XYZ file of C-alpha atoms in Angstrom:
701
model
C 4.592 97.393 -120.954
C 8.046 95.691 -121.931
C 9.643 97.465 -118.789
C 6.674 95.912 -116.971
C 7.556 92.474 -118.271
C 11.283 92.246 -117.735
C 10.702 93.100 -113.960
C 7.908 90.634 -113.746
C 10.086 88.101 -115.601
C 12.898 89.160 -113.316
C 10.459 88.925 -110.032
C 10.473 85.228 -111.102
C 13.163 83.844 -111.833
C 14.214 85.496 -107.813
C 11.913 83.307 -107.117
C 12.697 80.179 -108.496
C 16.325 80.802 -107.468
C 14.965 80.629 -103.381
C 12.336 77.323 -104.380
C 14.982 75.200 -103.405
C 15.355 76.529 -99.530
C 11.140 76.335 -99.763
C 11.155 72.798 -100.469
C 14.235 72.052 -98.232
C 12.050 73.468 -95.723
C 8.992 72.128 -96.559
C 10.698 68.385 -96.564
C 12.224 68.483 -92.986
C 9.220 69.565 -91.271
C 6.907 67.105 -93.202
C 8.768 64.554 -92.906
C 9.324 65.079 -88.798
C 6.061 66.223 -88.144
C 3.529 63.301 -86.437
C 1.913 61.026 -88.592
C -0.952 58.864 -88.200
C -3.818 59.452 -85.797
C -1.620 59.329 -82.751
C -3.364 61.345 -80.156
C -2.737 62.389 -76.748
C -5.130 64.296 -73.997
C -4.466 66.228 -70.652
C -6.453 65.069 -68.752
C -6.984 64.222 -64.738
C -8.761 61.369 -63.011
C -12.023 62.968 -61.305
C -11.923 65.938 -63.292
C -13.513 67.363 -66.192
C -12.729 66.490 -69.636
C -11.561 70.096 -70.713
C -11.466 68.640 -74.552
C -13.765 68.744 -77.141
C -16.299 65.281 -76.834
C -14.414 62.548 -78.152
C -15.931 60.255 -80.646
C -14.786 56.593 -81.809
C -13.795 56.723 -85.552
C -14.391 52.872 -86.137
C -15.123 49.958 -83.880
C -12.330 49.937 -80.740
C -12.516 47.148 -78.251
C -12.396 47.960 -74.497
C -9.310 46.929 -72.893
C -8.800 46.005 -69.454
C -6.701 48.590 -67.367
C -3.345 47.129 -66.758
C -4.464 46.917 -62.781
C -7.325 44.850 -63.878
C -5.237 42.536 -65.862
C -2.742 42.023 -63.233
C -5.472 41.257 -60.823
C -7.145 38.374 -63.124
C -4.214 37.254 -63.766
C -3.327 36.697 -59.978
C -6.618 35.102 -59.006
C -6.194 32.724 -61.834
C -2.524 31.623 -60.681
C -3.351 31.088 -57.215
C -4.982 28.455 -58.209
C -2.877 26.732 -60.807
C -1.009 23.439 -60.022
C 2.455 23.095 -61.396
C 3.255 19.715 -62.955
C 5.384 17.168 -61.196
C 7.046 13.914 -62.354
C 7.780 10.889 -60.271
C 10.914 9.122 -61.169
C 11.500 5.738 -60.256
C 15.590 5.987 -61.614
C 16.027 8.585 -58.341
C 14.625 5.399 -56.110
C 16.955 3.003 -57.864
C 19.796 4.953 -57.796
C 19.737 5.527 -54.263
C 18.616 2.172 -53.265
C 21.665 0.834 -55.545
C 24.140 3.115 -53.924
C 23.118 2.050 -50.344
C 23.534 -1.496 -50.924
C 26.999 -1.301 -52.597
C 28.092 0.859 -49.717
C 26.984 -1.561 -47.114
C 27.414 -4.894 -49.086
C 29.237 -6.171 -45.940
C 27.070 -4.956 -43.187
C 27.079 -1.793 -40.645
C 29.772 -2.487 -38.216
C 29.123 -3.685 -34.763
C 25.795 -4.300 -35.871
C 23.887 -7.699 -37.205
C 23.051 -7.398 -41.030
C 19.726 -7.418 -40.980
C 19.924 -3.970 -40.060
C 20.913 -3.696 -43.386
C 17.851 -4.780 -44.841
C 15.548 -2.924 -42.447
C 17.440 0.480 -43.412
C 17.220 -0.337 -47.113
C 13.491 -1.284 -46.338
C 12.866 1.880 -44.809
C 14.502 3.998 -47.392
C 12.361 2.395 -50.177
C 8.996 3.279 -48.002
C 10.000 7.018 -47.978
C 10.311 6.966 -51.730
C 7.548 5.312 -52.411
C 5.535 7.657 -50.604
C 7.610 10.295 -52.401
C 9.784 12.855 -51.352
C 9.344 16.486 -52.659
C 11.809 19.585 -52.848
C 12.471 21.621 -49.710
C 11.166 24.884 -50.891
C 7.346 23.442 -51.844
C 7.560 21.348 -48.559
C 7.866 24.513 -46.828
C 4.916 26.426 -48.616
C 2.354 23.139 -47.769
C 3.429 23.741 -44.320
C 2.115 27.095 -44.368
C -0.851 26.380 -46.496
C -2.337 22.456 -46.067
C -4.209 23.272 -49.290
C -1.253 23.203 -51.395
C -2.079 20.847 -54.230
C 0.424 20.056 -57.204
C -0.466 18.072 -61.027
C 1.249 14.691 -60.152
C 1.969 12.707 -63.578
C 2.260 8.952 -63.414
C 3.161 7.443 -67.059
C -0.254 9.284 -68.690
C -2.005 10.123 -66.041
C -1.605 13.783 -63.877
C -3.795 13.682 -60.644
C -4.207 16.320 -58.155
C -2.102 15.572 -55.185
C -1.577 17.401 -51.659
C 1.808 18.721 -51.388
C 1.819 17.848 -47.677
C 1.268 14.054 -48.580
C 4.855 14.194 -49.741
C 8.205 13.480 -47.689
C 10.832 16.040 -48.050
C 14.695 14.886 -47.712
C 14.708 16.571 -43.965
C 11.480 14.920 -43.032
C 12.287 11.876 -44.914
C 15.224 11.454 -42.880
C 13.318 11.788 -39.304
C 10.666 9.142 -40.402
C 13.580 6.786 -40.903
C 15.041 7.917 -37.314
C 11.985 7.894 -35.749
C 11.889 4.023 -36.425
C 11.621 1.827 -33.155
C 14.279 -0.488 -34.148
C 16.619 2.084 -35.568
C 15.999 4.494 -32.957
C 17.301 1.433 -30.393
C 21.307 1.984 -32.328
C 20.824 5.807 -33.156
C 24.323 6.463 -32.584
C 25.780 4.024 -34.789
C 23.385 4.494 -37.347
C 24.031 8.076 -37.165
C 27.401 8.037 -38.604
C 25.627 6.013 -41.903
C 24.525 9.373 -43.021
C 21.292 8.611 -44.457
C 20.819 12.076 -45.651
C 23.131 10.750 -48.507
C 20.797 8.659 -49.717
C 17.474 10.543 -49.686
C 16.740 13.026 -52.846
C 13.916 13.948 -54.294
C 12.588 11.941 -56.857
C 9.152 14.146 -57.424
C 10.475 15.808 -59.813
C 9.081 19.377 -61.115
C 8.261 19.912 -64.894
C 8.684 23.492 -66.366
C 8.053 22.673 -69.543
C 4.312 21.090 -68.670
C 3.786 23.467 -66.258
C 4.952 26.351 -68.620
C 2.631 25.800 -71.020
C 0.165 25.167 -68.638
C 0.532 28.949 -67.136
C 0.555 30.422 -70.020
C -2.928 28.700 -71.585
C -4.392 30.016 -68.337
C -2.972 33.770 -68.888
C -4.076 33.621 -72.426
C -7.321 32.453 -71.638
C -8.136 35.749 -69.792
C -9.765 38.294 -72.281
C -8.296 41.461 -72.753
C -11.155 43.806 -73.499
C -14.484 43.963 -71.582
C -16.204 44.715 -74.035
C -16.772 46.997 -77.650
C -16.485 51.129 -78.220
C -18.806 50.902 -81.739
C -17.674 53.459 -84.569
C -19.698 56.843 -83.637
C -20.011 55.902 -80.416
C -19.703 58.847 -77.585
C -16.168 58.080 -75.530
C -16.719 60.973 -73.300
C -18.363 64.837 -73.432
C -16.724 68.168 -72.933
C -17.387 69.225 -69.406
C -18.202 64.932 -68.294
C -16.312 64.167 -65.221
C -13.177 61.673 -66.150
C -14.357 58.589 -63.755
C -12.290 55.060 -63.839
C -14.520 53.790 -66.289
C -14.262 56.919 -68.907
C -10.556 56.643 -68.072
C -10.325 53.092 -69.438
C -12.418 53.873 -72.026
C -10.177 56.852 -73.419
C -7.005 54.956 -72.787
C -8.207 51.708 -74.944
C -8.995 54.076 -77.866
C -5.619 56.083 -77.569
C -4.355 51.828 -77.595
C -5.828 50.949 -80.428
C -5.226 53.622 -82.548
C -1.626 53.745 -82.022
C -1.759 49.379 -82.497
C -3.844 50.225 -85.693
C -1.953 50.322 -89.237
C -2.451 52.798 -91.630
C -2.913 52.234 -95.043
C -1.304 53.004 -98.330
C -3.854 55.002 -99.168
C -3.830 57.097 -96.135
C -0.011 57.639 -95.735
C 0.054 59.061 -99.055
C -2.627 61.691 -98.680
C -1.384 62.751 -95.267
C 1.778 63.618 -96.573
C 0.352 64.967 -99.666
C -1.985 67.285 -97.675
C 0.636 68.111 -95.506
C 3.085 69.039 -97.773
C 1.371 71.256 -99.757
C 0.019 72.968 -96.929
C 3.290 73.968 -95.480
C 5.254 74.427 -98.952
C 1.996 77.372 -99.639
C 2.873 78.893 -96.190
C 6.691 78.891 -97.448
C 6.287 80.096 -100.286
C 4.082 83.088 -99.333
C 6.551 83.903 -96.621
C 9.763 83.739 -99.139
C 7.594 85.766 -101.571
C 7.037 88.774 -98.426
C 10.444 88.950 -98.172
C 11.249 89.112 -102.238
C 8.132 92.113 -102.404
C 8.766 94.035 -98.942
C 11.887 92.968 -97.150
C 14.511 92.662 -100.672
C 17.490 93.285 -97.920
C 16.668 90.347 -96.110
C 15.954 88.737 -99.356
C 19.354 89.524 -100.825
C 21.142 88.576 -97.503
C 22.257 85.419 -97.061
C 22.505 86.347 -92.753
C 19.081 86.926 -92.434
C 16.904 84.204 -94.681
C 19.312 81.781 -92.760
C 17.992 82.802 -89.628
C 14.322 83.419 -90.644
C 14.519 79.816 -92.648
C 16.329 77.959 -89.506
C 13.865 79.297 -87.085
C 10.833 78.540 -88.973
C 12.258 74.857 -89.273
C 12.913 74.366 -85.665
C 10.057 75.557 -83.943
C 7.566 73.299 -85.846
C 9.890 70.732 -85.367
C 10.121 71.017 -81.533
C 6.305 71.186 -80.928
C 6.190 67.804 -83.068
C 9.037 66.302 -80.891
C 7.071 67.308 -77.672
C 3.885 66.064 -78.772
C 5.037 62.739 -79.986
C 6.699 62.135 -76.980
C 4.500 63.938 -74.283
C 7.043 65.626 -72.472
C 4.885 68.426 -71.595
C 2.383 70.355 -73.045
C 2.803 72.685 -76.028
C 1.958 75.696 -74.218
C 5.624 75.500 -72.345
C 7.370 75.722 -74.864
C 8.529 78.947 -75.778
C 7.579 79.882 -79.103
C 7.243 83.349 -78.592
C 11.111 83.562 -78.369
C 11.652 83.368 -82.335
C 9.875 86.771 -82.770
C 11.671 88.076 -79.945
C 14.853 87.660 -81.869
C 13.649 88.684 -85.048
C 11.979 92.179 -83.425
C 15.240 92.527 -82.295
C 17.671 92.282 -85.088
C 15.245 93.124 -87.813
C 12.051 94.773 -87.576
C 8.203 94.013 -86.442
C 6.509 93.416 -89.233
C 9.049 90.919 -90.379
C 8.991 89.628 -86.467
C 5.028 89.383 -87.038
C 4.844 87.196 -90.321
C 7.774 85.039 -89.245
C 5.509 84.252 -85.926
C 2.591 83.599 -87.748
C 4.692 81.374 -90.483
C 5.894 79.531 -87.580
C 2.152 79.188 -85.413
C 0.742 78.041 -88.822
C 3.034 75.026 -89.499
C 3.158 73.950 -85.606
C -0.984 74.029 -85.399
C -0.320 70.866 -87.584
C 0.765 68.949 -84.951
C -1.813 69.543 -82.546
C -5.117 68.896 -81.547
C -6.975 72.244 -80.819
C -5.897 74.425 -83.166
C -8.044 77.450 -83.262
C -6.861 77.764 -79.408
C -3.045 76.867 -80.117
C -3.104 79.567 -83.239
C -5.305 82.092 -81.089
C -3.066 82.084 -77.822
C 0.690 81.718 -79.970
C -0.423 84.591 -82.008
C -1.540 86.899 -79.107
C 1.518 86.144 -77.686
C 3.416 86.794 -80.432
C 2.057 90.101 -80.491
C 2.764 91.112 -77.412
C 6.505 90.014 -77.548
C 6.868 92.249 -80.530
C 5.497 95.151 -78.697
C 7.263 94.910 -75.871
C 10.614 94.679 -77.302
C 10.830 97.390 -79.982
C 14.026 98.259 -78.806
C 15.833 96.018 -76.365
C 18.412 98.253 -74.323
C 18.048 96.581 -71.028
C 17.607 93.137 -69.334
C 14.729 93.852 -67.486
C 13.237 94.344 -70.475
C 13.427 90.579 -71.646
C 11.820 89.870 -68.003
C 8.817 92.318 -68.753
C 8.295 90.953 -71.751
C 8.295 87.117 -70.769
C 5.769 87.717 -67.800
C 3.783 90.010 -69.771
C 3.344 87.056 -72.692
C 2.676 84.965 -70.226
C 0.062 87.037 -68.267
C -1.882 87.521 -71.892
C -1.729 84.319 -72.912
C -3.518 83.023 -69.399
C -6.112 85.897 -70.192
C -6.438 84.416 -73.729
C -6.953 80.918 -72.594
C -9.483 81.813 -70.263
C -11.952 83.927 -72.227
C -11.814 80.856 -74.947
C -12.858 79.174 -71.495
C -15.225 81.310 -70.919
C -16.840 81.077 -74.146
C -16.605 76.815 -74.779
C -18.067 75.694 -70.987
C -21.060 75.138 -69.746
C -20.123 76.213 -66.173
C -17.490 76.885 -64.269
C -17.129 73.660 -62.711
C -15.994 72.524 -65.941
C -13.519 75.208 -66.394
C -9.746 74.388 -66.382
C -6.873 75.766 -64.545
C -4.361 73.136 -64.510
C -2.461 74.905 -68.146
C -2.334 78.138 -66.686
C 0.554 77.186 -64.838
C 1.940 75.952 -68.191
C 2.289 79.231 -69.243
C 4.155 80.418 -66.215
C 6.192 77.924 -67.249
C 6.887 79.510 -70.695
C 7.479 82.720 -69.333
C 10.465 81.422 -67.342
C 11.999 79.707 -70.512
C 11.610 83.124 -72.390
C 14.358 84.211 -70.042
C 16.705 82.024 -71.935
C 16.077 84.533 -74.956
C 18.820 86.930 -72.717
C 21.612 84.062 -73.284
C 20.203 83.172 -76.284
C 20.070 86.055 -77.836
C 23.806 86.474 -77.601
C 24.154 82.929 -79.933
C 22.398 83.578 -82.277
C 23.631 87.160 -82.429
C 27.574 85.353 -83.163
C 26.354 82.500 -85.445
C 24.385 84.771 -88.184
C 26.724 87.442 -87.843
C 23.749 89.939 -86.327
C 24.360 93.050 -83.746
C 21.794 93.871 -80.838
C 20.725 96.693 -78.980
C 22.965 95.369 -75.950
C 25.771 94.974 -77.941
C 26.062 98.467 -79.321
C 25.133 99.855 -76.001
C 28.265 98.051 -74.843
C 30.624 99.616 -77.804
C 29.257 103.177 -77.617
C 31.184 102.747 -73.833
C 33.956 105.618 -74.411
C 35.644 104.109 -71.565
C 36.400 101.036 -74.013
C 39.932 100.926 -74.612
C 39.694 101.595 -78.562
C 37.828 105.046 -77.791
C 39.650 105.520 -74.838
C 42.822 105.246 -76.683
C 41.217 107.403 -80.001
C 40.319 110.232 -77.578
C 44.272 109.917 -76.225
C 46.103 109.701 -79.452
C 43.383 112.182 -81.707
C 41.053 114.028 -79.482
C 40.177 116.082 -82.432
C 38.833 113.024 -83.967
C 37.023 111.648 -80.945
C 35.433 115.052 -80.508
C 34.136 114.751 -84.276
C 33.013 111.650 -83.821
C 30.823 112.591 -81.158
C 29.629 115.822 -82.575
C 28.898 113.360 -86.037
C 27.288 110.580 -83.936
C 24.737 113.111 -82.503
C 23.541 114.933 -85.781
C 23.303 111.445 -87.480
C 21.414 109.813 -84.609
C 18.868 112.869 -84.696
C 18.425 112.094 -88.915
C 17.828 108.760 -87.586
C 15.305 109.312 -85.008
C 13.420 111.684 -87.609
C 13.087 109.532 -90.659
C 12.661 106.175 -88.436
C 16.111 104.736 -89.283
C 18.401 102.835 -86.392
C 19.484 105.686 -84.011
C 21.710 103.597 -81.757
C 23.977 102.217 -84.568
C 24.474 104.994 -86.702
C 25.651 106.500 -83.059
C 28.067 103.984 -82.313
C 29.224 103.701 -86.097
C 29.966 107.771 -85.892
C 32.190 106.512 -83.068
C 33.928 103.690 -84.639
C 33.968 105.785 -88.305
C 37.787 107.519 -87.825
C 39.705 105.300 -85.503
C 41.909 104.583 -88.625
C 42.857 108.170 -88.386
C 44.771 107.367 -84.791
C 47.674 105.814 -87.377
C 48.587 109.573 -88.497
C 46.522 111.829 -86.135
C 48.320 114.777 -87.219
C 47.775 114.667 -90.983
C 44.011 115.665 -90.059
C 42.792 119.061 -89.470
C 41.242 118.871 -86.447
C 43.875 117.029 -84.416
C 46.750 119.735 -85.622
C 47.847 122.473 -83.324
C 49.845 125.184 -85.627
C 51.456 122.486 -87.551
C 50.291 121.186 -91.418
C 52.830 117.751 -92.198
C 51.235 118.046 -95.349
C 53.000 120.841 -96.851
C 55.936 118.997 -96.890
C 54.640 115.842 -98.673
C 53.462 115.673 -102.297
C 49.653 115.778 -102.944
C 49.078 112.176 -103.961
C 51.661 111.298 -100.219
C 49.008 113.622 -98.428
C 45.554 111.766 -100.249
C 46.993 108.155 -99.658
C 47.819 109.427 -96.035
C 44.534 110.723 -96.238
C 42.459 108.020 -97.730
C 44.493 104.769 -95.891
C 42.558 105.945 -92.599
C 39.604 103.864 -94.061
C 42.105 100.493 -94.408
C 43.683 101.035 -91.119
C 40.449 101.611 -89.435
C 39.035 98.096 -91.039
C 42.166 96.500 -89.367
C 41.908 98.328 -86.050
C 38.166 97.185 -85.937
C 38.872 93.387 -87.023
C 41.428 93.032 -84.744
C 39.456 94.151 -81.616
C 36.264 92.037 -83.471
C 34.174 94.716 -84.232
C 30.499 93.762 -85.538
C 30.893 93.324 -89.523
C 27.850 96.579 -89.065
C 30.264 98.409 -87.682
C 33.332 97.580 -90.249
C 30.607 98.526 -92.957
C 30.308 101.975 -91.488
C 34.181 102.315 -91.640
C 34.056 101.415 -95.275
C 31.665 103.421 -96.546
C 31.673 106.774 -94.671
C 33.997 107.939 -97.606
C 32.262 106.109 -100.052
C 34.046 105.952 -103.616
C 34.602 109.637 -103.421
C 38.130 111.775 -103.975
C 40.514 113.065 -101.264
C 39.043 116.799 -103.257
C 41.293 119.150 -101.894
C 44.688 116.929 -102.648
C 42.965 116.275 -106.145
C 42.464 119.963 -107.062
C 45.668 120.983 -105.613
C 47.468 118.491 -107.693
C 45.484 119.138 -110.716
C 46.273 122.785 -110.564
C 50.180 122.361 -110.007
C 50.014 119.684 -112.934
C 48.133 121.465 -115.770
C 49.401 119.569 -118.164
C 49.496 115.954 -116.916
C 47.335 112.916 -117.136
C 46.361 112.329 -113.382
C 45.595 108.918 -111.997
C 42.376 109.250 -110.487
C 42.770 106.099 -108.196
C 45.799 107.769 -106.370
C 42.990 110.287 -105.070
C 40.255 107.702 -104.593
C 38.841 106.003 -101.618
C 38.429 102.189 -101.980
C 34.535 102.579 -101.046
C 32.089 100.771 -101.860
C 29.291 103.682 -101.919
C 26.661 103.736 -98.564
C 24.129 100.481 -99.262
C 21.759 101.369 -95.990
C 20.594 104.471 -94.857
C 22.084 104.683 -91.605
C 25.279 104.554 -93.563
C 23.999 107.125 -96.345
C 23.236 109.430 -93.338
C 26.584 108.645 -91.475
C 28.278 109.944 -94.936
C 26.101 113.447 -94.841
C 26.360 114.223 -91.193
C 30.639 113.401 -91.581
C 30.943 115.894 -94.369
C 28.861 118.342 -93.331
C 30.131 118.275 -89.838
C 34.022 118.714 -90.970
C 33.620 120.811 -93.883
C 31.630 123.060 -91.005
C 34.646 123.584 -89.588
C 35.940 125.918 -92.442
C 33.297 128.313 -92.422
C 34.312 131.794 -91.880
C 31.568 133.035 -90.566
C 28.526 131.651 -88.800
C 25.084 132.492 -89.606
C 22.146 130.866 -90.925
C 22.130 131.268 -94.914
C 26.449 129.902 -94.682
C 25.512 127.022 -93.152
C 22.359 126.487 -95.141
C 24.617 127.081 -97.895
C 27.084 124.870 -96.936
C 24.630 121.867 -96.272
C 22.435 122.190 -99.343
C 26.141 122.417 -101.380
C 28.128 119.320 -99.991
C 24.191 116.682 -99.966
C 23.129 117.942 -103.245
C 26.995 117.141 -104.728
C 26.848 113.787 -103.220
C 23.394 113.000 -104.491
C 24.630 114.042 -108.234
C 28.224 111.613 -108.142
C 25.539 108.448 -106.814
C 26.783 107.981 -103.801
C 23.186 106.937 -102.482
C 22.577 105.299 -105.524
C 22.858 102.032 -103.822
C 20.709 102.438 -100.595
C 16.938 102.828 -99.936
C 16.789 106.695 -98.992
C 14.783 108.840 -100.331
C 14.797 112.235 -101.165
C 12.189 113.034 -98.664
C 14.708 111.294 -96.091
C 17.615 113.828 -97.807
C 15.877 116.593 -97.092
C 14.691 115.550 -93.879
C 18.606 115.608 -92.765
C 19.543 118.793 -94.341
C 16.817 120.396 -92.229
C 18.092 118.627 -88.982
C 21.971 119.398 -89.775
C 21.408 122.978 -90.537
C 19.526 123.170 -87.003
C 21.876 121.725 -85.077
C 24.844 123.057 -86.654
C 23.252 126.666 -85.953
C 22.912 125.408 -82.266
C 26.098 124.406 -82.636
C 27.620 127.726 -84.127
C 25.400 129.861 -81.708
C 23.976 132.140 -84.784
C 21.219 133.901 -83.747
C 19.594 136.912 -85.305
C 20.668 140.594 -84.918
C 18.431 142.133 -82.594
C 17.905 146.082 -81.860
C 19.334 147.814 -78.986
C 17.341 149.399 -77.034
C 18.130 152.727 -76.422
C 18.712 154.454 -72.436
C 16.325 156.916 -70.928
C 18.657 159.606 -70.794
C 19.191 159.355 -74.649
C 15.548 159.080 -75.249
C 14.335 162.704 -72.675
C 17.603 164.596 -74.928
C 15.940 163.807 -78.416
C 12.643 165.035 -76.395
C 13.611 168.057 -75.632
C 15.824 168.432 -79.197
C 12.298 167.382 -81.158
C 10.297 169.925 -79.001
C 13.023 172.952 -79.878
C 12.638 172.495 -83.259
C 9.186 172.778 -83.178
C 9.749 175.697 -81.247
C 11.784 177.807 -84.042
C 9.322 176.378 -86.714
């Protein structure tokens, strides 16, 4: 009972140590989720409404569309009369300028001409001179009017009643008295004294224009609270389109109250916290190796946080529909780098969190969960690039079928069926193809190793393995044999066979530093005879540290380095230790000189490699290869490893160890061609001779 309480206490202590991560994830997701009543619907004019019935939650003005408002504004402004002012100052300045210039008269002409010309200029100004642009418009439209302000009154006047500087000059030139001396008067440049005195009043005109525009009502009616705007299956005509847009616009402009904000944030925070806490408890209870590994839980929590944020971003900015997003890419990554169960639960957590941002939550959850399952099924073992292509389009096809089934359940007739969304799943399939290059990024960022990378590393033509086969051919053959043995064991007990095979290929690369000091590479000469036992032990032990140095130089993944570190664990170079102890019986021995640096295996695959490596190496020393001798050797070596505690830190079971023993015994029997003794078949002649001899004996009797 006391032990149970202690275990529970430790469990909750570990949960509390991860609560900061759960809280951080919750805060980030909630802050970036869409807030308020913002909605978005995908629909097409003159096509059926594919969503649930849209019911107004509160009174909403039925706003006119921008096109209708523009048409009404254009219609009102077509009759708008801009304001102009009559300016006597312009006339007086022009007449004064003319009088001063010709105070002495016009050369060769009587003074009466100056008086007559001055009178004509005054009469032109009295008629009114307007700017040329407005005069040009009046020539095209004889009904064009303006509001002429004279002191305190404003009167509508046709623009064609006024002169322009050009027409005023022509009017003066056509006077009979002026025409008589036209050439002389032409030199006077009458245009110099003709300027518009009907001036545009910008301020008053703008005020009047704004009043006209503001008087146009932006709403054509009112949508009452509880009123149905459009039902599922109804065709979206122009009137329904205007009502939908008006309702969406009203919601976007509506100010959310403080109480609504607090309740929304509170509910979202509680929901996200519960989902993340349950996911964390799963890791703690069932996948403790991921829970304790920073790389693993960092990748999981980052992906779980990133995908709902991406969904929220797409929903808020309305780039495209949410079904285009390759959400099923996440379970692909988790399945390749971890396991199927964790991949599924990670995907479920993402879908549950992302559902907060979408409208049709049931459809979204069903479609995405199904797609995630298919993604996991189709990537059980990623070994070829074509599998990504197959997985992507299989996921898309199944999601289309699920969406089709939901449509058939929900629609009333085939005319209401939505085919537009089908193309979104095809777009998602194309984006899922990016999983292959992105997988490399995830692999490097979080320090994982994929099956594709392992296949690349298993190529014996790689420089490091090729050099091993040239420098230490015996070690190379030993590594291949160990890899085959370990891979078969892993397949039998459900471990990662490809990983352990690659680990076996590289576990002894450190022997390239001193290859002749290892028996598999010796040809009649044993250099250990020329050095002491401690020196021999140090040379043998150093192949672990040398292997790590070579592996790091070649940038091999951390998982492969771990095989090099752990394939001897914290064991001893026992041959040299026993030999030294026999030669120095009275001396205190420093066991550290004969001990490998370790650590002991901490994964099932590393434990498998240790067993296969030890048994394969020791099997070469057997004097005879029989079923009994091989079984005795395997049981003795592995039982010794168990007794020394080499497997205490890894999740291997006694059943797994027994399976490993059975595989090793059977494989070694096949390697060394052990077979039972068959009875000899007697020849026909010997059989006949024996028969005659027996008959003779009977005759004598």
